[in-house]
Coordinates of N, CA, C and O in Angstrom, one line a residue:
M1 N -2.4 -17.6 6.7 CA -1.3 -16.7 6.8 C -1.8 -15.4 7.3 O -2.9 -14.9 7.0
K2 N -0.9 -14.7 8.0 CA -1.2 -13.4 8.5 C -0.4 -12.4 7.7 O 0.9 -12.4 7.7
F3 N -1.1 -11.5 6.9 CA -0.4 -10.5 6.1 C -0.6 -9.1 6.8 O -1.7 -8.7 7.1
G4 N 0.5 -8.4 7.0 CA 0.5 -7.0 7.4 C 0.4 -6.2 6.1 O 1.1 -6.5 5.1
I5 N -0.5 -5.3 6.1 CA -0.8 -4.5 4.8 C -0.6 -3.0 5.1 O -1.2 -2.5 6.0
V6 N 0.3 -2.4 4.3 CA 0.5 -1.0 4.4 C 0.3 -0.4 3.0 O 0.4 -1.1 2.0
S7 N 0.0 0.9 2.9 CA -0.2 1.6 1.6 C 0.0 3.1 1.8 O -0.1 3.6 3.0
D8 N 0.3 3.8 0.8 CA 0.4 5.2 0.8 C 1.2 5.7 1.9 O 0.8 6.6 2.7
I9 N 2.5 5.2 2.0 CA 3.4 5.6 3.0 C 3.9 7.0 2.8 O 4.2 7.8 3.7
H10 N 4.1 7.4 1.5 CA 4.5 8.7 1.1 C 5.7 9.3 1.9 O 5.7 10.3 2.5
C11 N 6.8 8.4 2.0 CA 8.1 8.8 2.6 C 8.1 8.9 4.1 O 9.1 9.4 4.7
N12 N 7.1 8.4 4.8 CA 7.0 8.6 6.2 C 7.6 7.3 6.9 O 6.8 6.4 7.3
A13 N 8.9 7.2 7.1 CA 9.6 6.1 7.7 C 9.1 5.8 9.1 O 9.0 4.7 9.6
A14 N 9.0 6.9 9.9 CA 8.6 6.7 11.3 C 7.2 6.1 11.4 O 7.0 5.2 12.3
A15 N 6.3 6.5 10.5 CA 5.0 5.9 10.5 C 5.0 4.4 10.1 O 4.3 3.6 10.7
L16 N 5.8 4.1 9.1 CA 6.0 2.7 8.7 C 6.5 1.8 9.9 O 6.0 0.7 10.2
D17 N 7.5 2.3 10.6 CA 8.0 1.6 11.8 C 6.9 1.4 12.8 O 6.8 0.3 13.4
E18 N 6.1 2.4 13.0 CA 5.0 2.3 14.0 C 4.0 1.3 13.6 O 3.5 0.5 14.4
A19 N 3.7 1.3 12.3 CA 2.7 0.3 11.8 C 3.2 -1.1 12.0 O 2.5 -2.0 12.4
L20 N 4.5 -1.3 11.7 CA 5.1 -2.6 11.9 C 5.1 -3.1 13.3 O 4.8 -4.2 13.7
R21 N 5.3 -2.1 14.2 CA 5.3 -2.4 15.7 C 3.8 -2.8 16.1 O 3.6 -3.8 16.8
L22 N 2.9 -2.1 15.6 CA 1.5 -2.3 16.0 C 0.9 -3.7 15.4 O 0.1 -4.3 16.0
M23 N 1.4 -4.0 14.2 CA 1.0 -5.3 13.6 C 1.3 -6.5 14.4 O 0.7 -7.5 14.4
G24 N 2.5 -6.5 15.1 CA 2.9 -7.6 15.8 C 3.5 -8.7 14.9 O 4.0 -8.4 13.8
D25 N 3.3 -9.9 15.2 CA 3.8 -11.0 14.4 C 3.0 -11.2 13.2 O 1.8 -11.4 13.3
I26 N 3.6 -11.1 12.0 CA 3.0 -11.4 10.7 C 3.9 -12.3 9.9 O 5.1 -12.4 10.2
D27 N 3.2 -13.0 9.0 CA 4.0 -13.9 8.1 C 4.7 -13.2 7.0 O 5.8 -13.5 6.6
E28 N 4.0 -12.2 6.4 CA 4.5 -11.4 5.3 C 4.0 -10.0 5.4 O 2.9 -9.7 5.9
L29 N 4.8 -9.1 4.9 CA 4.4 -7.7 4.8 C 4.1 -7.4 3.3 O 4.8 -7.7 2.4
L30 N 2.9 -6.8 3.1 CA 2.4 -6.4 1.8 C 2.3 -4.9 1.7 O 1.8 -4.3 2.6
C31 N 2.9 -4.3 0.6 CA 2.8 -2.9 0.5 C 2.1 -2.6 -0.8 O 2.5 -3.1 -1.9
L32 N 1.0 -1.7 -0.8 CA 0.2 -1.5 -1.9 C 0.5 -0.2 -2.6 O -0.3 0.4 -3.3
G33 N 1.8 0.3 -2.5 CA 2.2 1.4 -3.3 C 2.1 2.8 -2.7 O 1.7 3.0 -1.6
D34 N 2.5 3.8 -3.5 CA 2.8 5.1 -3.1 C 3.7 5.2 -1.9 O 3.4 5.7 -0.8
I35 N 4.8 4.5 -2.1 CA 5.9 4.4 -1.1 C 6.5 5.8 -0.9 O 6.9 6.2 0.2
V36 N 6.8 6.5 -2.1 CA 7.4 7.8 -2.1 C 6.3 8.8 -2.5 O 5.1 8.4 -2.6
T37 N 6.7 10.0 -2.8 CA 5.8 11.0 -3.4 C 6.3 11.2 -4.8 O 7.3 10.8 -5.2
Q38 N 5.5 12.0 -5.6 CA 5.8 12.3 -7.0 C 7.2 13.0 -7.0 O 7.9 13.0 -8.0
Y39 N 7.5 13.8 -6.0 CA 8.7 14.7 -6.0 C 9.7 14.4 -5.0 O 10.7 15.1 -4.9
R40 N 9.5 13.4 -4.1 CA 10.4 13.2 -3.0 C 10.6 11.7 -2.8 O 9.7 10.9 -2.9
F41 N 11.9 11.3 -2.5 CA 12.3 9.9 -2.3 C 12.6 9.7 -0.8 O 13.1 10.6 -0.2
S42 N 12.5 8.5 -0.4 CA 12.9 8.1 1.0 C 13.7 6.9 0.9 O 13.2 5.8 0.8
N43 N 15.1 7.0 1.1 CA 15.9 5.8 1.2 C 15.5 5.0 2.4 O 15.6 3.7 2.3
D44 N 15.1 5.6 3.5 CA 14.8 4.9 4.7 C 13.5 4.0 4.5 O 13.5 2.8 4.9
V45 N 12.5 4.5 3.9 CA 11.3 3.7 3.7 C 11.6 2.5 2.8 O 11.2 1.4 3.0
I46 N 12.3 2.8 1.7 CA 12.7 1.7 0.8 C 13.5 0.6 1.5 O 13.3 -0.6 1.3
A47 N 14.5 1.1 2.3 CA 15.3 0.1 3.0 C 14.5 -0.8 4.0 O 14.7 -2.0 4.1
I48 N 13.5 -0.2 4.6 CA 12.6 -1.0 5.5 C 11.9 -2.0 4.7 O 11.9 -3.2 5.1
L49 N 11.3 -1.6 3.6 CA 10.5 -2.6 2.8 C 11.4 -3.6 2.2 O 11.1 -4.8 2.3
R50 N 12.6 -3.2 1.7 CA 13.5 -4.2 1.2 C 14.0 -5.2 2.2 O 14.0 -6.4 2.0
D51 N 14.4 -4.7 3.4 CA 15.0 -5.5 4.4 C 13.9 -6.5 5.0 O 14.2 -7.6 5.4
R52 N 12.6 -6.1 5.0 CA 11.6 -6.9 5.4 C 11.1 -7.9 4.3 O 10.2 -8.7 4.5
K53 N 11.7 -7.8 3.1 CA 11.3 -8.5 2.0 C 9.8 -8.4 1.7 O 9.1 -9.3 1.4
A54 N 9.3 -7.1 1.8 CA 7.9 -6.9 1.6 C 7.5 -7.1 0.1 O 8.3 -6.8 -0.8
I55 N 6.4 -7.7 -0.1 CA 5.8 -7.9 -1.4 C 5.2 -6.6 -1.7 O 4.3 -6.2 -1.0
T56 N 5.6 -6.0 -2.8 CA 5.3 -4.6 -3.0 C 4.8 -4.3 -4.5 O 5.4 -4.8 -5.4
V57 N 3.7 -3.5 -4.6 CA 3.3 -3.0 -5.9 C 3.6 -1.5 -6.0 O 3.6 -0.9 -4.9
L58 N 3.7 -1.0 -7.2 CA 3.9 0.4 -7.4 C 2.6 1.2 -7.4 O 1.6 0.7 -7.9
G59 N 2.6 2.4 -6.8 CA 1.5 3.3 -6.9 C 1.8 4.4 -7.9 O 2.9 4.5 -8.5
N60 N 0.8 5.2 -8.1 CA 0.9 6.3 -9.1 C 2.0 7.2 -8.7 O 2.8 7.7 -9.6
H61 N 2.2 7.5 -7.5 CA 3.3 8.4 -7.1 C 4.7 7.8 -7.4 O 5.6 8.5 -7.8
D62 N 4.8 6.5 -7.1 CA 6.1 5.8 -7.4 C 6.4 5.8 -8.9 O 7.5 6.1 -9.3
V63 N 5.4 5.5 -9.7 CA 5.6 5.5 -11.2 C 6.0 6.9 -11.6 O 7.0 7.0 -12.4
D64 N 5.3 7.9 -11.2 CA 5.7 9.3 -11.6 C 7.1 9.7 -11.1 O 7.8 10.3 -11.8
Y65 N 7.4 9.3 -9.9 CA 8.7 9.7 -9.3 C 9.8 9.0 -10.2 O 10.8 9.7 -10.6
L66 N 9.7 7.7 -10.5 CA 10.7 7.0 -11.3 C 10.8 7.6 -12.7 O 11.9 7.7 -13.2
K67 N 9.7 8.0 -13.2 CA 9.7 8.5 -14.6 C 10.3 9.9 -14.7 O 11.0 10.2 -15.6
Y68 N 10.0 10.8 -13.8 CA 10.3 12.2 -13.9 C 11.4 12.7 -13.0 O 12.0 13.8 -13.3
V69 N 11.7 12.1 -11.8 CA 12.5 12.7 -10.8 C 13.7 11.8 -10.5 O 14.8 12.4 -10.1
A70 N 13.6 10.5 -10.5 CA 14.6 9.6 -10.0 C 16.0 9.9 -10.5 O 17.0 10.0 -9.7
A71 N 16.2 10.1 -11.8 CA 17.5 10.3 -12.4 C 18.2 11.5 -11.8 O 19.4 11.5 -11.4
R72 N 17.4 12.6 -11.7 CA 17.9 13.9 -11.2 C 18.3 13.7 -9.7 O 19.4 14.2 -9.3
D73 N 17.5 13.0 -8.9 CA 17.8 12.8 -7.5 C 19.1 11.9 -7.3 O 19.8 12.2 -6.3
I74 N 19.3 11.0 -8.2 CA 20.5 10.2 -8.1 C 21.7 11.1 -8.4 O 22.7 11.1 -7.6
E75 N 21.6 11.9 -9.4 CA 22.7 12.9 -9.7 C 23.1 13.8 -8.6 O 24.2 14.1 -8.3
R76 N 22.0 14.2 -7.9 CA 22.2 15.2 -6.8 C 22.6 14.5 -5.5 O 22.7 15.2 -4.4
G77 N 22.6 13.2 -5.5 CA 22.9 12.5 -4.2 C 21.8 12.4 -3.2 O 22.0 12.1 -2.1
K78 N 20.6 12.7 -3.7 CA 19.4 12.6 -2.8 C 18.8 11.2 -2.7 O 18.0 11.0 -1.8
A79 N 19.1 10.4 -3.7 CA 18.5 9.0 -3.7 C 19.6 8.0 -4.0 O 20.5 8.2 -4.8
D80 N 19.6 7.0 -3.2 CA 20.6 5.9 -3.3 C 20.2 5.1 -4.6 O 19.1 4.5 -4.7
P81 N 21.1 4.9 -5.5 CA 20.8 4.2 -6.8 C 20.3 2.8 -6.5 O 19.5 2.2 -7.2
E82 N 20.9 2.1 -5.5 CA 20.4 0.8 -5.1 C 18.9 0.8 -4.7 O 18.2 -0.2 -5.1
M83 N 18.5 1.8 -4.0 CA 17.1 1.8 -3.5 C 16.2 2.2 -4.7 O 15.1 1.6 -4.8
I84 N 16.7 3.0 -5.6 CA 15.9 3.3 -6.9 C 15.8 2.0 -7.7 O 14.7 1.7 -8.2
D85 N 16.8 1.2 -7.8 CA 16.7 0.0 -8.6 C 15.7 -1.0 -7.9 O 15.0 -1.6 -8.6
W86 N 15.7 -1.0 -6.6 CA 14.8 -1.9 -5.9 C 13.3 -1.5 -6.3 O 12.5 -2.3 -6.6
L87 N 13.1 -0.2 -6.2 CA 11.8 0.3 -6.5 C 11.4 0.1 -8.0 O 10.3 -0.4 -8.3
K88 N 12.3 0.3 -8.9 CA 12.1 0.0 -10.3 C 11.7 -1.5 -10.6 O 11.0 -1.7 -11.6
N89 N 12.1 -2.4 -9.7 CA 11.9 -3.8 -10.0 C 10.6 -4.3 -9.4 O 10.3 -5.5 -9.4
Q90 N 9.7 -3.4 -8.9 CA 8.4 -3.8 -8.4 C 7.4 -3.7 -9.5 O 7.5 -2.9 -10.5
S91 N 6.3 -4.5 -9.4 CA 5.3 -4.5 -10.4 C 4.1 -3.6 -10.0 O 4.0 -3.1 -8.9
E92 N 3.2 -3.5 -10.9 CA 1.9 -2.7 -10.6 C 0.8 -3.6 -10.2 O -0.2 -3.1 -9.8
R93 N 1.0 -4.9 -10.4 CA 0.0 -5.9 -9.9 C 0.7 -7.2 -9.5 O 1.6 -7.6 -10.2
I94 N 0.3 -7.8 -8.4 CA 0.8 -9.1 -8.0 C -0.3 -10.0 -7.7 O -1.3 -9.6 -6.9
D95 N -0.3 -11.2 -8.1 CA -1.3 -12.2 -7.8 C -0.6 -13.3 -6.9 O 0.5 -13.8 -7.3
L96 N -1.1 -13.6 -5.7 CA -0.6 -14.5 -4.8 C -1.6 -15.7 -4.6 O -2.8 -15.5 -4.9
D97 N -1.0 -16.8 -4.0 CA -1.9 -18.0 -3.8 C -1.6 -18.5 -2.4 O -1.0 -19.5 -2.2
P98 N -2.0 -17.7 -1.3 CA -1.8 -18.2 0.0 C -2.8 -19.3 0.4 O -4.0 -19.1 0.4
G99 N -2.2 -20.4 0.7 CA -3.0 -21.5 1.2 C -4.1 -21.9 0.2 O -5.2 -22.3 0.6
G100 N -3.9 -21.8 -1.1 CA -4.9 -22.2 -2.1 C -5.9 -21.2 -2.4 O -6.9 -21.5 -3.1
K101 N -5.8 -20.0 -1.8 CA -6.7 -18.9 -2.0 C -6.1 -18.0 -3.0 O -4.9 -17.9 -3.1
Q102 N -6.9 -17.2 -3.7 CA -6.4 -16.2 -4.7 C -6.4 -14.8 -4.1 O -7.5 -14.4 -3.6
L103 N -5.3 -14.2 -4.2 CA -5.2 -12.8 -3.6 C -4.6 -11.9 -4.7 O -3.6 -12.3 -5.3
I104 N -5.2 -10.8 -4.9 CA -4.8 -9.8 -5.9 C -4.3 -8.5 -5.2 O -5.1 -8.0 -4.4
M105 N -3.1 -8.1 -5.5 CA -2.6 -6.8 -5.0 C -2.5 -5.8 -6.1 O -1.8 -6.0 -7.1
V106 N -3.1 -4.6 -5.9 CA -2.9 -3.5 -6.8 C -2.8 -2.2 -6.0 O -3.0 -2.2 -4.8
H107 N -2.6 -1.1 -6.6 CA -2.5 0.2 -5.8 C -3.9 0.7 -5.7 O -4.3 1.2 -4.6
A108 N -4.7 0.8 -6.8 CA -6.1 1.4 -6.7 C -7.1 0.2 -6.8 O -7.5 -0.3 -5.8
T109 N -7.5 -0.2 -8.0 CA -8.4 -1.3 -8.2 C -7.8 -2.1 -9.4 O -7.0 -1.6 -10.2
P110 N -8.3 -3.3 -9.6 CA -7.8 -4.1 -10.8 C -8.2 -3.5 -12.1 O -7.6 -3.9 -13.1
W111 N -9.2 -2.6 -12.2 CA -9.7 -2.1 -13.4 C -9.4 -0.7 -13.7 O -9.6 -0.2 -14.8
T112 N -9.0 0.1 -12.7 CA -8.8 1.5 -12.9 C -7.8 2.1 -11.9 O -7.6 1.5 -10.9
H113 N -7.2 3.2 -12.3 CA -6.3 4.0 -11.4 C -7.1 5.1 -10.7 O -6.5 5.9 -10.0
D114 N -8.4 5.2 -11.0 CA -9.2 6.2 -10.4 C -9.4 6.0 -8.9 O -9.1 4.9 -8.4
Y115 N -9.9 7.0 -8.2 CA -10.2 6.9 -6.8 C -11.6 6.3 -6.7 O -12.6 6.9 -7.1
V116 N -11.6 5.1 -6.1 CA -12.9 4.4 -5.9 C -13.1 4.3 -4.4 O -12.5 3.5 -3.7
Y117 N -14.0 5.1 -3.8 CA -14.2 5.2 -2.4 C -15.3 4.2 -2.0 O -16.1 3.7 -2.9
P118 N -15.4 3.8 -0.7 CA -16.3 2.8 -0.3 C -17.8 3.1 -0.7 O -18.5 2.2 -0.9
N119 N -18.2 4.4 -0.8 CA -19.6 4.7 -1.1 C -19.8 4.9 -2.6 O -20.9 5.2 -3.1
S120 N -18.7 4.6 -3.4 CA -18.8 4.7 -4.9 C -19.6 3.6 -5.5 O -19.4 2.4 -5.1
P121 N -20.4 3.9 -6.5 CA -21.1 2.8 -7.3 C -20.1 1.8 -7.9 O -20.5 0.7 -8.1
Q122 N -18.9 2.3 -8.2 CA -17.9 1.4 -8.8 C -17.5 0.2 -7.9 O -16.9 -0.8 -8.4
M123 N -17.8 0.4 -6.6 CA -17.4 -0.7 -5.7 C -18.1 -2.0 -6.1 O -17.5 -3.1 -5.8
K124 N -19.2 -2.0 -6.7 CA -20.0 -3.2 -7.1 C -19.1 -4.0 -8.1 O -19.3 -5.2 -8.2
R125 N -18.2 -3.4 -8.8 CA -17.4 -4.1 -9.8 C -16.5 -5.2 -9.2 O -16.1 -6.1 -9.8
F126 N -16.2 -5.0 -7.9 CA -15.4 -6.0 -7.2 C -16.1 -7.4 -7.3 O -15.4 -8.4 -7.3
A127 N -17.4 -7.4 -7.3 CA -18.1 -8.7 -7.3 C -17.8 -9.5 -8.6 O -18.0 -10.7 -8.7
E128 N -17.3 -8.8 -9.7 CA -17.0 -9.5 -10.9 C -15.6 -10.2 -10.9 O -15.3 -10.9 -11.8
I129 N -14.8 -9.9 -9.9 CA -13.5 -10.4 -9.8 C -13.4 -11.8 -9.2 O -14.0 -12.1 -8.2
E130 N -12.7 -12.7 -9.9 CA -12.5 -14.1 -9.5 C -11.3 -14.2 -8.6 O -10.2 -14.6 -9.0
A131 N -11.5 -13.9 -7.3 CA -10.4 -13.9 -6.3 C -11.1 -14.0 -5.0 O -12.2 -13.6 -4.8
D132 N -10.3 -14.5 -4.0 CA -10.8 -14.5 -2.6 C -10.5 -13.2 -1.9 O -11.3 -12.8 -1.0
F133 N -9.4 -12.5 -2.3 CA -9.0 -11.3 -1.7 C -8.6 -10.3 -2.7 O -7.8 -10.7 -3.6
V134 N -9.0 -9.0 -2.6 CA -8.5 -8.0 -3.5 C -8.0 -6.9 -2.6 O -8.8 -6.3 -1.8
L135 N -6.7 -6.5 -2.7 CA -6.1 -5.5 -1.8 C -5.7 -4.3 -2.6 O -5.0 -4.5 -3.7
G136 N -6.1 -3.1 -2.2 CA -5.8 -1.9 -2.9 C -5.8 -0.7 -2.0 O -6.5 -0.8 -1.0
G137 N -5.1 0.3 -2.3 CA -5.0 1.5 -1.5 C -5.5 2.7 -2.2 O -6.7 2.7 -2.7
H138 N -4.7 3.7 -2.4 CA -4.9 4.9 -3.2 C -5.8 6.0 -2.6 O -5.5 7.1 -2.7
T139 N -6.9 5.6 -2.0 CA -7.9 6.6 -1.5 C -7.5 7.1 -0.1 O -8.2 8.1 0.3
H140 N -6.6 6.5 0.6 CA -6.3 6.9 2.0 C -7.5 6.6 2.9 O -7.6 7.2 4.0
T141 N -8.4 5.8 2.4 CA -9.7 5.6 3.2 C -9.8 4.1 3.5 O -9.9 3.2 2.7
P142 N -9.6 3.7 4.8 CA -9.6 2.3 5.2 C -11.0 1.7 4.9 O -12.0 2.3 5.2
F143 N -11.0 0.4 4.5 CA -12.2 -0.3 4.2 C -11.9 -1.8 4.2 O -10.9 -2.2 3.7
S144 N -12.8 -2.5 4.7 CA -12.8 -4.0 4.5 C -14.2 -4.5 4.4 O -15.0 -4.1 5.2
G145 N -14.5 -5.3 3.5 CA -15.8 -5.9 3.3 C -15.9 -6.9 2.2 O -15.1 -6.7 1.2
R146 N -16.8 -7.8 2.2 CA -17.0 -8.8 1.1 C -17.9 -8.1 0.1 O -19.0 -7.6 0.4
I147 N -17.4 -8.2 -1.1 CA -18.3 -7.7 -2.3 C -18.3 -8.8 -3.3 O -17.3 -9.0 -4.0
G148 N -19.4 -9.6 -3.3 CA -19.4 -10.8 -4.0 C -18.5 -11.8 -3.4 O -18.5 -12.0 -2.2
R149 N -17.7 -12.5 -4.2 CA -16.8 -13.5 -3.7 C -15.6 -12.8 -2.9 O -15.2 -13.3 -1.8
P150 N -15.0 -11.8 -3.5 CA -13.7 -11.3 -2.8 C -14.0 -10.5 -1.5 O -15.0 -9.7 -1.4
L151 N -13.1 -10.7 -0.6 CA -13.0 -9.8 0.5 C -12.1 -8.6 0.1 O -10.9 -8.9 -0.3
V152 N -12.6 -7.4 0.1 CA -11.9 -6.3 -0.4 C -11.3 -5.5 0.8 O -12.0 -5.2 1.7
V153 N -10.0 -5.2 0.7 CA -9.3 -4.6 1.8 C -8.5 -3.4 1.3 O -7.7 -3.5 0.4
N154 N -8.8 -2.2 1.9 CA -8.0 -1.0 1.7 C -7.5 -0.6 3.0 O -8.3 -0.3 3.9
P155 N -6.2 -0.7 3.3 CA -5.7 -0.4 4.6 C -5.6 1.1 4.9 O -5.2 1.5 6.0
G156 N -6.0 2.0 4.0 CA -5.9 3.4 4.2 C -4.5 3.9 4.0 O -3.8 3.3 3.1
S157 N -4.1 4.9 4.7 CA -2.8 5.4 4.4 C -1.9 5.3 5.7 O -2.3 5.7 6.8
T158 N -0.7 4.7 5.5 CA 0.2 4.4 6.6 C 1.1 5.6 6.8 O 1.9 5.6 7.7
G159 N 1.1 6.6 5.9 CA 2.0 7.7 6.1 C 1.5 9.1 5.9 O 2.1 10.1 6.3
D160 N 0.3 9.2 5.3 CA -0.2 10.6 4.9 C -1.6 10.8 5.5 O -2.1 11.9 5.4
G161 N -2.2 9.8 6.1 CA -3.4 10.0 6.8 C -4.7 10.2 6.0 O -4.7 10.4 4.8
S162 N -5.8 10.2 6.8 CA -7.1 10.5 6.2 C -8.0 11.0 7.3 O -7.6 10.9 8.5
Q163 N -9.1 11.5 7.0 CA -10.0 12.0 8.0 C -11.0 10.8 8.4 O -11.8 10.4 7.6
I164 N -10.9 10.4 9.7 CA -11.8 9.3 10.2 C -12.4 9.9 11.5 O -11.6 10.2 12.4
T165 N -13.6 9.9 11.5 CA -14.3 10.5 12.7 C -13.7 11.8 13.2 O -13.6 12.0 14.4
G166 N -13.3 12.6 12.2 CA -12.9 14.0 12.6 C -11.4 14.0 13.1 O -10.9 15.1 13.4
E167 N -10.7 12.9 13.2 CA -9.3 12.9 13.6 C -8.4 12.5 12.5 O -8.7 11.6 11.7
H168 N -7.3 13.2 12.4 CA -6.3 12.9 11.3 C -5.5 11.7 11.8 O -4.7 11.9 12.8
V169 N -5.7 10.5 11.3 CA -5.0 9.3 11.7 C -4.3 8.6 10.6 O -4.7 8.8 9.4
L170 N -3.4 7.8 10.9 CA -2.7 6.9 10.0 C -3.3 5.5 10.2 O -3.8 5.2 11.3
T171 N -3.2 4.6 9.2 CA -3.8 3.3 9.3 C -3.0 2.3 8.6 O -2.2 2.6 7.7
C172 N -3.2 1.0 8.9 CA -2.7 -0.2 8.3 C -3.6 -1.3 8.7 O -4.6 -1.1 9.4
A173 N -3.4 -2.5 8.1 CA -4.3 -3.6 8.4 C -3.5 -4.9 8.5 O -2.4 -5.0 8.1
V174 N -4.1 -5.9 9.2 CA -3.6 -7.2 9.2 C -4.7 -8.2 8.8 O -5.9 -8.1 9.3
L175 N -4.4 -8.9 7.7 CA -5.4 -9.9 7.1 C -4.9 -11.3 7.5 O -3.8 -11.7 7.3
D176 N -5.8 -12.1 8.1 CA -5.6 -13.5 8.4 C -6.4 -14.3 7.3 O -7.6 -14.3 7.4
T177 N -5.7 -14.9 6.4 CA -6.4 -15.7 5.4 C -6.9 -17.0 5.9 O -7.7 -17.6 5.2
A178 N -6.6 -17.4 7.1 CA -7.2 -18.7 7.6 C -8.6 -18.5 7.9 O -9.5 -19.4 7.7
D179 N -9.0 -17.3 8.5 CA -10.4 -17.1 8.8 C -11.0 -15.9 8.1 O -12.1 -15.4 8.5
D180 N -10.3 -15.3 7.2 CA -10.7 -14.1 6.4 C -11.0 -12.9 7.3 O -11.9 -12.1 7.0
S181 N -10.3 -12.8 8.4 CA -10.5 -11.7 9.3 C -9.5 -10.5 9.0 O -8.4 -10.8 8.5
V182 N -10.0 -9.3 9.2 CA -9.2 -8.1 9.0 C -9.2 -7.3 10.2 O -10.3 -7.0 10.8
R183 N -8.0 -6.9 10.7 CA -7.9 -6.0 11.8 C -7.3 -4.7 11.3 O -6.2 -4.6 10.8
M184 N -8.1 -3.6 11.4 CA -7.7 -2.3 11.0 C -7.0 -1.6 12.2 O -7.6 -1.7 13.3
L185 N -5.8 -1.1 12.0 CA -5.1 -0.4 13.1 C -5.0 1.1 12.8 O -4.6 1.5 11.7
H186 N -5.4 1.9 13.7 CA -5.4 3.4 13.6 C -4.3 3.9 14.6 O -4.3 3.5 15.8
F187 N -3.5 4.9 14.2 CA -2.5 5.4 15.0 C -2.2 6.9 14.6 O -2.4 7.2 13.5
R188 N -1.6 7.6 15.6 CA -1.2 9.0 15.3 C 0.1 9.0 14.6 O 0.9 8.1 14.8
D189 N 0.4 10.0 13.8 CA 1.7 10.1 13.1 C 2.8 10.4 14.1 O 2.8 11.4 14.7
P190 N 3.7 9.4 14.3 CA 4.8 9.7 15.2 C 5.7 10.9 14.8 O 6.3 11.5 15.7
A191 N 5.7 11.2 13.5 CA 6.5 12.4 13.1 C 5.9 13.7 13.6 O 6.5 14.7 13.6
N192 N 4.6 13.7 14.0 CA 3.9 14.9 14.4 C 3.7 14.9 15.9 O 2.8 15.6 16.5
G193 N 4.4 14.1 16.7 CA 4.4 14.0 18.1 C 3.2 13.3 18.5 O 2.6 13.2 19.5

């Protein structure tokens, strides 16, 4: 299966559209959370994910938004209640079984909500996980590599960017579970010209 993977969209619908265009034909869209920000909602981003039937986990921004801001935004007409309900119905972890392989989706890592960057000693903990693939975002830092059994994939940020080779870029990924290949896609934020 070919999975398109996005994460850390942070309300940037134009960037999500561009990521989907760049991915080309995929079998499923996976979203690793932080769809919105702690203080701002995007009906457009939620609609894209919902309409694409994206398999989605919640990130820390999504959880905080739902807990502290959602009700007020519904009252003020800033958030469509239907879109809020869709977001509320997402989990913080999803386990999939594509083609007999085990895939874990989380926002950060399966064991913590901390920021675990590619050079962190905590990366070694992925070797303890009984899965073929572990997908997580949170750091806005793209990474793919095998750590023990699992192929660990962080698609970076599809909406808020990160610093890669001195350029502020957005990222997403395509995972092919047939051959365990990962294609990282880098692009400029269409909202910034």
